[in-house]
Structure formats: structure tokens, C-alpha cells
Short mmCIF file of C-alpha atoms and ligand atoms in Angstrom, two decimals:
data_model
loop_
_atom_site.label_atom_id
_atom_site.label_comp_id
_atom_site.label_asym_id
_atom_site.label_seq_id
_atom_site.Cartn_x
_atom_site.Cartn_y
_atom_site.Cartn_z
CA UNK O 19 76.39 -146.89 -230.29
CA UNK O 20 75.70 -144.62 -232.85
CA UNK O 21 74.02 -141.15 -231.75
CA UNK O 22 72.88 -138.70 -234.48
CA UNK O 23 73.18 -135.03 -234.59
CA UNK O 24 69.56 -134.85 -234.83
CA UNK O 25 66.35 -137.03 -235.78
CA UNK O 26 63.09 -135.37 -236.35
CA UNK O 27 61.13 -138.94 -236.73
CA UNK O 28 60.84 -139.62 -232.91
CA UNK O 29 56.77 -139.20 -233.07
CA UNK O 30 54.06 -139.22 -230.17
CA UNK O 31 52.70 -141.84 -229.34
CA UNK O 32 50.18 -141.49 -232.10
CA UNK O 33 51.09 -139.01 -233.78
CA UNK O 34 51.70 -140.20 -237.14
CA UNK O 35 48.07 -142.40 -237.26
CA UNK O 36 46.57 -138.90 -236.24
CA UNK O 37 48.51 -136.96 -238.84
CA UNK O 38 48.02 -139.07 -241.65
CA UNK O 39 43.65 -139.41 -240.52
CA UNK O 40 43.78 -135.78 -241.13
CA UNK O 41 45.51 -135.62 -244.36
CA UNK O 42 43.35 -138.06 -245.68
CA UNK O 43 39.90 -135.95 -244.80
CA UNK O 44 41.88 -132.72 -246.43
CA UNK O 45 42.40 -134.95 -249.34
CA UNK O 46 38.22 -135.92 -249.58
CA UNK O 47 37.33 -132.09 -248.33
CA UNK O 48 39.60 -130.90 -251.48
CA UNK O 49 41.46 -128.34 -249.01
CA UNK O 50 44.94 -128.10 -250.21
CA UNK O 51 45.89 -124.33 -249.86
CA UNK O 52 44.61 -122.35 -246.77
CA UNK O 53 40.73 -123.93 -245.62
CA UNK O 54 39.60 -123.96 -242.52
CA UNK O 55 42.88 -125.93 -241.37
CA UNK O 56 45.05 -123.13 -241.65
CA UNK O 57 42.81 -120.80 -239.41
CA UNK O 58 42.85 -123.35 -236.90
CA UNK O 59 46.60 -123.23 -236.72
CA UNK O 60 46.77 -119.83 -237.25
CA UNK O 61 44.60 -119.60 -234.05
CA UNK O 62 46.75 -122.18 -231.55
CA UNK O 63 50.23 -120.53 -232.96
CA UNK O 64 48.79 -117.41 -231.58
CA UNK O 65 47.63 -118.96 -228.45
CA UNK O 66 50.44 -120.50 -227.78
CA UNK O 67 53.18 -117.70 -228.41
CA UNK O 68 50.73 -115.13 -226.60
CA UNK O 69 50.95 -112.74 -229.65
CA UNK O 70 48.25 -110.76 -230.43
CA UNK O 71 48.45 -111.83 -234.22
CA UNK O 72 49.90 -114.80 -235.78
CA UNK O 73 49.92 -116.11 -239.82
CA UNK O 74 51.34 -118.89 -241.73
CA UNK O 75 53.09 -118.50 -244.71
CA UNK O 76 55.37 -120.76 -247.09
CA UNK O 77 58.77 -120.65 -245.00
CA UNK O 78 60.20 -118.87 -242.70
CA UNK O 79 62.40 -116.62 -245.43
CA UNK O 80 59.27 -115.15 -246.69
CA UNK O 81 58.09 -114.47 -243.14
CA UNK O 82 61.29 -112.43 -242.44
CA UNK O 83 60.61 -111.06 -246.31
CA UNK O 84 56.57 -110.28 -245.82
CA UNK O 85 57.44 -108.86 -241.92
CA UNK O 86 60.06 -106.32 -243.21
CA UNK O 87 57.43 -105.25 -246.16
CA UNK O 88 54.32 -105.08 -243.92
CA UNK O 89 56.48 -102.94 -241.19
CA UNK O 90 57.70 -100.55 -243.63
CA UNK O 91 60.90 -101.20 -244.87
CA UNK O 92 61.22 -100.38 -248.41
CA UNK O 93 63.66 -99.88 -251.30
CA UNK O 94 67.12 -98.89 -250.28
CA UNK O 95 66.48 -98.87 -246.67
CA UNK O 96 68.69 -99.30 -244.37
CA UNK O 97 68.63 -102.57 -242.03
CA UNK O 98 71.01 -103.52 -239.49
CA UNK O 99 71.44 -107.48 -239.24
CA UNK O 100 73.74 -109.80 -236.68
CA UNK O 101 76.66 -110.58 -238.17
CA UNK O 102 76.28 -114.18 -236.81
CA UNK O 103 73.18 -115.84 -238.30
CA UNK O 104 71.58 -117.97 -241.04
CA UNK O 105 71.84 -116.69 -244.30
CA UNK O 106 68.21 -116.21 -244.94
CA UNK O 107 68.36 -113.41 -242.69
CA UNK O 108 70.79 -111.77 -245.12
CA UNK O 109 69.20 -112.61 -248.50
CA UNK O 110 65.90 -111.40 -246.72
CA UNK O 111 66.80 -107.97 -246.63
CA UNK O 112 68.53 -107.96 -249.91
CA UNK O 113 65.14 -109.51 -251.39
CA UNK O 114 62.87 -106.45 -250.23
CA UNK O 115 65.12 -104.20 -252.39
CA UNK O 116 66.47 -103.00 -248.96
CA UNK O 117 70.85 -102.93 -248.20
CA UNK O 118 71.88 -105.24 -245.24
CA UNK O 119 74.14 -103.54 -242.47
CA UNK O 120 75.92 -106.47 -240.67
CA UNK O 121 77.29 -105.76 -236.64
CA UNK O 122 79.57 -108.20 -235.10
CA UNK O 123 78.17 -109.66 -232.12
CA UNK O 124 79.29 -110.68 -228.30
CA UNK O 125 82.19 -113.01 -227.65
CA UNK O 126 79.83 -113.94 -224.46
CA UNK O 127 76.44 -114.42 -225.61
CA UNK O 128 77.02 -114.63 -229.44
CA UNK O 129 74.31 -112.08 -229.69
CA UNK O 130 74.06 -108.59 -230.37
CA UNK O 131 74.10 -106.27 -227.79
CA UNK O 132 72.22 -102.85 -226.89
CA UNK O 133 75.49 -101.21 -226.98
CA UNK O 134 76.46 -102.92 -230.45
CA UNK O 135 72.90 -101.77 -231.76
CA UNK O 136 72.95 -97.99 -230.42
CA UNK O 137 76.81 -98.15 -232.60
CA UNK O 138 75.46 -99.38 -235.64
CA UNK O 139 72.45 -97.15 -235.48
CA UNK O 140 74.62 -93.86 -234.72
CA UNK O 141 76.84 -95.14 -237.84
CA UNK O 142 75.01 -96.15 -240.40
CA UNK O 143 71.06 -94.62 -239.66
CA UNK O 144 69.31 -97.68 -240.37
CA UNK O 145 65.25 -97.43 -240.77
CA UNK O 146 65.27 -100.93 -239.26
CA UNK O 147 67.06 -103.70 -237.38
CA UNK O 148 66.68 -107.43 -237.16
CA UNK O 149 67.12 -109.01 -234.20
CA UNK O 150 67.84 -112.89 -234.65
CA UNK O 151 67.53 -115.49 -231.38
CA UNK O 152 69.72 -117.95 -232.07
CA UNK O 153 70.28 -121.29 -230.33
CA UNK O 154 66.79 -121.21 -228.90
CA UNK O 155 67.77 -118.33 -226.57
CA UNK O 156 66.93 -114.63 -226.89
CA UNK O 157 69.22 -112.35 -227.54
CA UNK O 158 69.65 -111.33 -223.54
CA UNK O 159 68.96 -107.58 -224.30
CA UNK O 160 66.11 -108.11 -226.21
CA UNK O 161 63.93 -105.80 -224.01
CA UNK O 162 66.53 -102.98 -223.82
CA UNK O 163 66.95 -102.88 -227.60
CA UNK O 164 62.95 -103.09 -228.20
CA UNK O 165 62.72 -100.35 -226.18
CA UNK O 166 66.10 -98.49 -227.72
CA UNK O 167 63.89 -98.78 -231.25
CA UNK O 168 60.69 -97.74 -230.13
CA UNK O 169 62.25 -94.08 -228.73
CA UNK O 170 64.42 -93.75 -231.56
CA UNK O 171 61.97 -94.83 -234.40
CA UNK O 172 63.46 -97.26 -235.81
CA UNK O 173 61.29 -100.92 -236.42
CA UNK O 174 62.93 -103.68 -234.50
CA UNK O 175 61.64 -106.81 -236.24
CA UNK O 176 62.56 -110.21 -235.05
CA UNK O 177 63.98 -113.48 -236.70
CA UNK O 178 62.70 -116.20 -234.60
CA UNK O 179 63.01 -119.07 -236.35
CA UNK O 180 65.01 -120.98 -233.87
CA UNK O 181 63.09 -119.34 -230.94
CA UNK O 182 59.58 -120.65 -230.71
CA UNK O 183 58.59 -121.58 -227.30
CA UNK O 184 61.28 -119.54 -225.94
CA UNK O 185 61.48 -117.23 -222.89
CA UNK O 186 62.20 -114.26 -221.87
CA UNK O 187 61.90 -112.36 -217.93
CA UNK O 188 59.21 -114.98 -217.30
CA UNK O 189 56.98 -114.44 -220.75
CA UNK O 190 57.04 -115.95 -224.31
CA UNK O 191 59.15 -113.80 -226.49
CA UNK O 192 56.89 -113.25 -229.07
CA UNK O 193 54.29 -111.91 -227.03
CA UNK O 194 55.40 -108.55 -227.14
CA UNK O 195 57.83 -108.24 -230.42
CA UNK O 196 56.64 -105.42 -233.08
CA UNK O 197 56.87 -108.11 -235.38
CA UNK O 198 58.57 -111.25 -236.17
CA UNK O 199 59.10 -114.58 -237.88
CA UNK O 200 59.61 -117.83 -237.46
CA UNK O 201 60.22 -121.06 -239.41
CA UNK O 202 58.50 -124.54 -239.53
CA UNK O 203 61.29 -126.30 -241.42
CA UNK O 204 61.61 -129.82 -240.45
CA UNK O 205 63.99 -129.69 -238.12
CA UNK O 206 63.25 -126.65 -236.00
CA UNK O 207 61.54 -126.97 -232.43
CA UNK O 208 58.00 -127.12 -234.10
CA UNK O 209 58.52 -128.47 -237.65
CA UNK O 210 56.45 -129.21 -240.29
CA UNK O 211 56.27 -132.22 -242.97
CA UNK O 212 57.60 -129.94 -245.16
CA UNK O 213 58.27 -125.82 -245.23
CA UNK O 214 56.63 -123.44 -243.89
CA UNK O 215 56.88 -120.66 -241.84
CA UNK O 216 54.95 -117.90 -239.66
CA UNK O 217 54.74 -114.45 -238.86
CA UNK O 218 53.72 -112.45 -235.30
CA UNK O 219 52.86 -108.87 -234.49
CA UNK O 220 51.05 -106.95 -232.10
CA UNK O 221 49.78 -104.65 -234.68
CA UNK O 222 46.94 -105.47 -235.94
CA UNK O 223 47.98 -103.06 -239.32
CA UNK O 224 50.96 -104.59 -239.96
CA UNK O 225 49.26 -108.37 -240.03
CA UNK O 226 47.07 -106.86 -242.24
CA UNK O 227 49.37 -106.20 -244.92
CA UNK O 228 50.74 -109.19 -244.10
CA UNK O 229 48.13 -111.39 -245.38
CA UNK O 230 47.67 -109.28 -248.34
CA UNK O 231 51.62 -109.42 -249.42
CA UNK O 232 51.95 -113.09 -249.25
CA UNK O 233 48.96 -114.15 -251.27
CA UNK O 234 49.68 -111.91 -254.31
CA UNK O 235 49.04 -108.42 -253.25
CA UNK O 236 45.66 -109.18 -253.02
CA UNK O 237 42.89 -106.79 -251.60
CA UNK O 238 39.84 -109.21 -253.73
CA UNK O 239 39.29 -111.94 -255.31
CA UNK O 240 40.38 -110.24 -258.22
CA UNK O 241 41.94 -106.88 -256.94
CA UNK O 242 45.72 -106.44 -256.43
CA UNK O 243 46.72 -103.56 -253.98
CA UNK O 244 50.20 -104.37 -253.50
CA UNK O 245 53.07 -106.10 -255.38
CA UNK O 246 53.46 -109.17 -252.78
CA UNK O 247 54.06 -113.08 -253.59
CA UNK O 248 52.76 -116.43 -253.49
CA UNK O 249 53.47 -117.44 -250.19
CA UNK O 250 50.54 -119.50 -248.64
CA UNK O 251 50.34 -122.01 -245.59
CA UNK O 252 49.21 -125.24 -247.32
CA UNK O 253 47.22 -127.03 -245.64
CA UNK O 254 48.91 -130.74 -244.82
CA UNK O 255 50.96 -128.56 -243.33
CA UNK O 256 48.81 -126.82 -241.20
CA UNK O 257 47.82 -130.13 -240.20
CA UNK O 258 50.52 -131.32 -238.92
CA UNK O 259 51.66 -128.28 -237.04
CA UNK O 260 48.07 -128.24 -235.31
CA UNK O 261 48.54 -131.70 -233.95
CA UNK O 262 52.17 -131.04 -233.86
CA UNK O 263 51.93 -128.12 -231.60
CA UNK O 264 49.37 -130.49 -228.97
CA UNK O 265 53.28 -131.58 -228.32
CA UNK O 266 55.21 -128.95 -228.21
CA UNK O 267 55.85 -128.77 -224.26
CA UNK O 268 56.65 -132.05 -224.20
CA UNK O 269 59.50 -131.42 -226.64
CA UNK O 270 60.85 -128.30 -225.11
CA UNK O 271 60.98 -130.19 -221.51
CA UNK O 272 62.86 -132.94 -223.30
CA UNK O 273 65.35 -130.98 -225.18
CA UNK O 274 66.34 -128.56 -222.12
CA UNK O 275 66.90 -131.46 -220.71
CA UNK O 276 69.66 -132.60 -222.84
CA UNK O 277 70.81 -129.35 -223.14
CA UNK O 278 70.89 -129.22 -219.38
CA UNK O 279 72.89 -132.62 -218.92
CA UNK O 280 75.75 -131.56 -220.94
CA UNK O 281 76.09 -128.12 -219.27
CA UNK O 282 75.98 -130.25 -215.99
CA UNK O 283 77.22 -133.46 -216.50
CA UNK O 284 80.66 -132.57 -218.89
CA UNK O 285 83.14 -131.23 -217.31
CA UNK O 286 85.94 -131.75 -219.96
CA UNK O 287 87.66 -128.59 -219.92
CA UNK O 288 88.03 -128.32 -223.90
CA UNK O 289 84.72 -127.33 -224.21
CA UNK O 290 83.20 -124.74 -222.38
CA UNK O 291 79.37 -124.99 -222.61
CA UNK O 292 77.03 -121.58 -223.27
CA UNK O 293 73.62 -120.65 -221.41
CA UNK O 294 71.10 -118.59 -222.58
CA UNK O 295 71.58 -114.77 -220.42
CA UNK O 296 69.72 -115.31 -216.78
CA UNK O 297 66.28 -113.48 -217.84
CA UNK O 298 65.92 -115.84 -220.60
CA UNK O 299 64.35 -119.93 -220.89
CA UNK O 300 65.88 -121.65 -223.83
CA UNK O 301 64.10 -123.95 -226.06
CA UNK O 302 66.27 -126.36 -226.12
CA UNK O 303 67.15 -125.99 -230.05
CA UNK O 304 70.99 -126.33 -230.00
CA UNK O 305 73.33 -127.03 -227.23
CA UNK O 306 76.55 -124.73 -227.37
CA UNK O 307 79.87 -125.05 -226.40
CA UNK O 308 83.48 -122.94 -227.57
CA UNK O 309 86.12 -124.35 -228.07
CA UNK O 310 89.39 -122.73 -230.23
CA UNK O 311 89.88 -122.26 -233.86
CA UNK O 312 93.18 -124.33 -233.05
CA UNK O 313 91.07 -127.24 -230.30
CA UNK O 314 87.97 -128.10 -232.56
CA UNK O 315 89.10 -129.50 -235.51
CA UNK O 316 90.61 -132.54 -233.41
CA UNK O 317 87.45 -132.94 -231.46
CA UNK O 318 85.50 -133.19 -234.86
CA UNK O 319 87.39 -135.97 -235.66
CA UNK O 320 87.21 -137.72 -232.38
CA UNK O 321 83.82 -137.43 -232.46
CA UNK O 322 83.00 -138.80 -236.07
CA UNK O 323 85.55 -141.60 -234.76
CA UNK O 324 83.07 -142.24 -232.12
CA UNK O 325 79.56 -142.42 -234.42
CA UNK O 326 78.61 -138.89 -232.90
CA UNK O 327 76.90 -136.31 -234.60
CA UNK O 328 77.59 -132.77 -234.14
CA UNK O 329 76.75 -129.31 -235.47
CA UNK O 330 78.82 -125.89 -236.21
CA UNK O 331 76.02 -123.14 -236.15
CA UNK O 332 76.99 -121.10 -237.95
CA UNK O 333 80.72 -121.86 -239.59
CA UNK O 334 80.99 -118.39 -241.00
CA UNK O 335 79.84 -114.88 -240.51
CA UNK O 336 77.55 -113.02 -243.18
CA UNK O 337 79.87 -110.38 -244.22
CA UNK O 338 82.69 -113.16 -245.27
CA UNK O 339 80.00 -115.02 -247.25
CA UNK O 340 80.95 -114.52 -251.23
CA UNK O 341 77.50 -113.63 -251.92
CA UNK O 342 77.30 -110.67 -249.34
CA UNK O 343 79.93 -108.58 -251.06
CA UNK O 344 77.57 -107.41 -254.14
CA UNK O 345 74.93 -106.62 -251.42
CA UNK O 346 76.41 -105.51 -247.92
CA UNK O 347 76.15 -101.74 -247.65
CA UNK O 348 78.65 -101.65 -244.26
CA UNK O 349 80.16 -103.50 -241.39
CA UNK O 350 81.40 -102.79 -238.17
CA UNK O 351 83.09 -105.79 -237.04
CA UNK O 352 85.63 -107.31 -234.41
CA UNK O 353 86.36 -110.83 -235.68
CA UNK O 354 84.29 -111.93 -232.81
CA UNK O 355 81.44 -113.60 -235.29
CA UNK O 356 84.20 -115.32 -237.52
CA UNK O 357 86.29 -115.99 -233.94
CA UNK O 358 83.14 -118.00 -233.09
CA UNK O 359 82.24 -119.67 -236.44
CA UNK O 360 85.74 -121.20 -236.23
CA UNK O 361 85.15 -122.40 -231.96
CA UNK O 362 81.86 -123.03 -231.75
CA UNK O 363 80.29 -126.78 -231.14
CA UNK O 364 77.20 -128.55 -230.74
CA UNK O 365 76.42 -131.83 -229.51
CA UNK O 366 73.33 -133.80 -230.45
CA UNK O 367 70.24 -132.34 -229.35
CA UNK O 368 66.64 -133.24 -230.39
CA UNK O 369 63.12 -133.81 -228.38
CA UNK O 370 62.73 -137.55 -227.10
CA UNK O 371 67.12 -138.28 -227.56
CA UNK O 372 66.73 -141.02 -224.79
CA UNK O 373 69.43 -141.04 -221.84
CA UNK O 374 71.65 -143.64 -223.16
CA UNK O 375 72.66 -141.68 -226.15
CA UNK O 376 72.44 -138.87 -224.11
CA UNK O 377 75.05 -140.95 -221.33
CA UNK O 378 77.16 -142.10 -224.31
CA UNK O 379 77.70 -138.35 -225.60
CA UNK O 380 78.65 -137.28 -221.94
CA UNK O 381 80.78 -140.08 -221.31
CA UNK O 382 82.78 -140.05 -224.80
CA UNK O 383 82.88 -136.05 -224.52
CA UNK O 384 84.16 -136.43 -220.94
CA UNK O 385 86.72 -139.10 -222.00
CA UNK O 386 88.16 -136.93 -225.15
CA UNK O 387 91.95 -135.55 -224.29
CA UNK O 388 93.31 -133.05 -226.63
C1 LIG N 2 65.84 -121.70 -240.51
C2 LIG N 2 66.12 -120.25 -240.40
C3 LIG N 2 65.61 -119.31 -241.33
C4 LIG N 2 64.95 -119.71 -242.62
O1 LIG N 2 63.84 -120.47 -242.54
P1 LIG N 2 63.35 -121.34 -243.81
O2 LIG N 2 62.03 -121.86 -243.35
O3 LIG N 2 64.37 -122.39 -244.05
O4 LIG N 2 63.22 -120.39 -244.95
C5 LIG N 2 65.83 -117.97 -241.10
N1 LIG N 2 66.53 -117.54 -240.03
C6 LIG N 2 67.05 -118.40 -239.13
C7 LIG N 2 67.79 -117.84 -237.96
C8 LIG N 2 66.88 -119.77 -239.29
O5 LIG N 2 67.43 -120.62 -238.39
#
């Protein structure tokens, strides 16, 4: 048997004849960029996430890119980011003209905490903070560290590219962040054919500029208020996340499932599997485990012996990446994000992975001696 890390082309039951009806009429109806489509979406993403505004864009880089602009950060600003995250989170900051500030992040939860945050913020005086969710949890002091922001002015946006659909104390994360992003790459929870990406707020002023940053600046037709870019939802995509999102509960019950197995049903003691803080309902995105800089590398190569697929989000912090060094304005670190870029594991995970690969992973895992 032969189990992938992930595959993304495990469609509903008629899914793809529905998907590729509706291309066809946007193809007639000439409606390529934005349309009517693209409201419709626009509409359900907010509906679903239970934010009180909701926009595509391009990809979920430019969301984290048009969110910063439209909340205020500007030139030379200071933003604090997690040390442990995707790159894009990085480059985003860089890209507004602002300076990234990267804070290590918990050995435990392999987020940042509010006690990291207050640190950082007493250190460096940052005008704003990222918080990333990543794994498909929220960071477990989310609400603390919204709060922490909101009496000390400073704008707490949110990466949530990894986090749509997620949790937290009983209501969807997004409902209530400032403003955040997420992305609709392929092979996130709710993926598109292609990229794109979306942005969330609760203020109706900051969605505002939103839409008028990512389709050139523009306040007309032919009026330009702002320097912004070309980021627009087409609208295939919008399609497909419209009739993609009809399935989205489906795929979160599936993939906490598998998630849920292996925290369960492996008991080898090389791994030690991660859940998402107690306030907080996963996803399902990635399923975590540590292991040791010195234990994984041998458990790699069992499992490529075995035809299983496996993931190292994220192999290496921010601040060690060679392109942060021209950029980074400051660090406060413990080793803990490069301490878990060297341990961390994760098995296959992905909506509809049916329970003999999911048996085969547990039993191989199970099986594995150091
Ligand atoms: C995927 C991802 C992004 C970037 O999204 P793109 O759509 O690929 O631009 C940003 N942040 C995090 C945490 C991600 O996982």
C-alpha cells in the first residue's frame, strides 16, 4: 500500500460535473474577473466564517499584504511576526514597506503566547502584530492577545490561511478577528483550482480599503485613490470555492477524524502527537507529532521505506531563513522555533483518506522501533 502525504483530487460525489457546468456558463456569460460569481462567494465565505465582512483576492499573500495596508500599517512600521510560520507571512510585511519583528514561540503549543507578545511589544514597540494559526488550530491565547492589542493600541491582524473552519471557545475564529486572511491554495482545507485567497474584518472601514487596494487603488472607473495592486478573485475560481464550500463540513469531519485516530490509535512512544489548546476545534489541516532533532531523521526513512508520505511544517524558523537577514529588524528568540523545525512530524492527512490507509499509517507507525 502506498498512502500519500496528501491528495486534493478526492471530489464529491459530483463535484467535478457541477464544477466544470459552471465554468462552462462563465465561459458563454464572458465573466472571467469578478461578476456576479465572486459576490456570491464573497457572500457564503462570510456566512460561513460568521465575519461581518469577507473578500476574495488573488492569494492568500496579498490578503495578508492588502489586510496590513487597509488596517494601517505603513512604511517602516513595526510588526511583530511568529517566528514559526510560512514564509509569506514574512515577505508580507517586508512587501508593505513595513520591518518584520520575529518572537520565538511555545515548545508546547508551537504558538505564540500572550506572555511572548506583551515581551516583544515592551521591546521592540511594534504598531502591529500578526498572529498566524497554524496546523488548523488557533493559537490557544488568541482571545487574551486580541484583547492585549485592543487596550494597548496596537492592530492584531490574523494569518489564517491554514485556519478556515476552525474553532475557538465554541465560535468560528474569524468571527471576531480585527482583520485577517486566509488562503485558497490547492491544498488548504477549502482550496481552489488554482490561487486565491481572502480577507475578513469586522470593520466595515477597513474592508473598504480593502477592495480599493487590491484592484488598483481604485475609487472609479477611472479614479485612483490609493497606490494598491492587481489582486482580483477570478471568477472559475470563485466557482469552485462556492460549490466547494457546499462541502466544507464534510471535509473538516473527515480530516479530524484522521487527525483524531493517530492521536488515539498510536501509541509508539517516538512520537508524541500535539492537540490544538482545550478552548480550541481544529480543522483538521495537519496532524502533529515531536519527535527529536536526533529520532526523526530515522523515522523519515522508515517511512519513505514504507510508501508513506509525510510532512515537516515548517523545517526552519524565519529569522534563520537567508532571505530574512536584509529585512528582519529584531528577534527575541529561544531556539524553541528551530528546536521544533528540526522534531516536528506529520503524517498523512487530507478530507476523504479512507480507513485502510488511515489503518496502514497507524499500524506501520505503531510497528516502527528506533
Ligand atoms: C499558504 C500560506 C500562506 C500563503 O498563501 P498563498 O495563497 O500561497 O499566497 C500564508 N501564510 C500561511 C500560514 C500559509 O500556510
Amino acid at each position: 500500500m502506498k498512502v500519500p502525504f496528501i491528495d486534493i483530487l478526492r471530489y464529491e460525489n459530483g463535484f467535478y460535473e457541477t464544477v466544470t457546468a459552471r465554468t462552462a456558463q462563465l465561459i458563454k456569460d464572458g465573466h472571467f474577473v469578478g461578476g456576479p460569481v465572486v459576490g456570491q462567494f464573497e457572500s457564503a465565505l462570510k456566512d460561513y466564517t460568521e465575519t461581518s465582512f469577507a473578500l476574495g483576492c488573488a492569494n492568500g499573500t496579498d490578503a495578508i499584504q492588502v489586510a496590513l495596508r487597509a488596517a494601517g500599517v505603513e512604511k517602516n512600521d513595526k510588526v511583530l511576526i511568529p517566528d514559526m510560520t510560512f514564509w509569506a507571512t514574512f515577505e508580507a510585511v517586508v512587501n508593505v514597506g513595513a520591518v518584520p519583528y520575529t518572537l520565538d514561540v511555545s515548545k508546547e503549543t508551537l504558538h505564540l503566547t500572550l506572555a511572548s507578545v506583551k515581551e516583544g511589544v515592551e521591546k521592540f514597540k511594534p504598531k502591529a502584530i500578526i498572529l498566524v494559526h497554524l496546523y488548523g488550530w488557533a493559537c490557544p491565547e488568541t482571545l487574551e492577545i486580541r484583547q492585549y492589542c485592543k487596550d494597548n493600541n496596537i492592530i492584531c491582524m490574523e494569518d489564517c490561511a491554514q485556519a478556515i473552519g476552525t474553532e475557538i471557545k465554541g465560535e468560528s475564529l474569524l468571527k471576531n478577528a480585527l482583520v485577517a486572511s486566509t488562503s485558497f491554495y490547492p491544498a488548504k482545507v477549502l482550496g481552489a483550482s488554482g490561487d486565491a485567497g481572502g480577507i475578513f474584518s469586522t470593520e466595515q472601514k477597513i474592508i473598504d480599503t480593502s477592495k480599493i487596494l487590491l484592484n488598483h487603488g481604485r475609487t472609479g472607473h477611472y479614479d485612483h485613490g490609493l497606490i494598491g495592486w492587481n489582486s482580483r478573485l477570478g471568477a472559475y475560481e470563485a466557482a469552485f470555492m462556492v460549490e466547494a464550500l457546499k462541502h466544507l463540513d464534510a471535509k473538516l469531519v473527515s480530516r479530524r477524524a484522521v487527525c483524531e485516530a493517530y492521536r488515539n490509535k498510536i501509541t509508539n512512544p517516538a512520537l508524541k502527537f500535539l492537540a490544538p489548546g482545550k478552548d480550541v476545534w481544529e480543522n483538521g489541516y495537519l496532524s502533529v507529532a515531536l519527535m527529536t532533532p536526533e529520532s526523526r531523521p530515522g523515522f523519515i526513512e522508515y517511512l519513505k521505506a514504507n510508501d508513506i508520505g509525510y510532512g515537516t511544517v515548517y523545517p526552519g524558523a524565519m529569522s534563520a531563513q537567508p532571505g530574512a537577514a536584509a529585512h528582519i529588524g529584531g528577534k527575541i528568540s529561544h531556539g524553541h522555533a528551530e528546536w521544533i523545525a528540526k522534531s516536528i512530524i506529520n503524517l498523512p492527512c487530507f478530507a476523504y483518506m479512507n480507513i485502510d490507509e488511515i489503518n496502514y499509517v497507524i499500524e506501520k507507525v505503531n510497528a516502527y522501533k528506533a
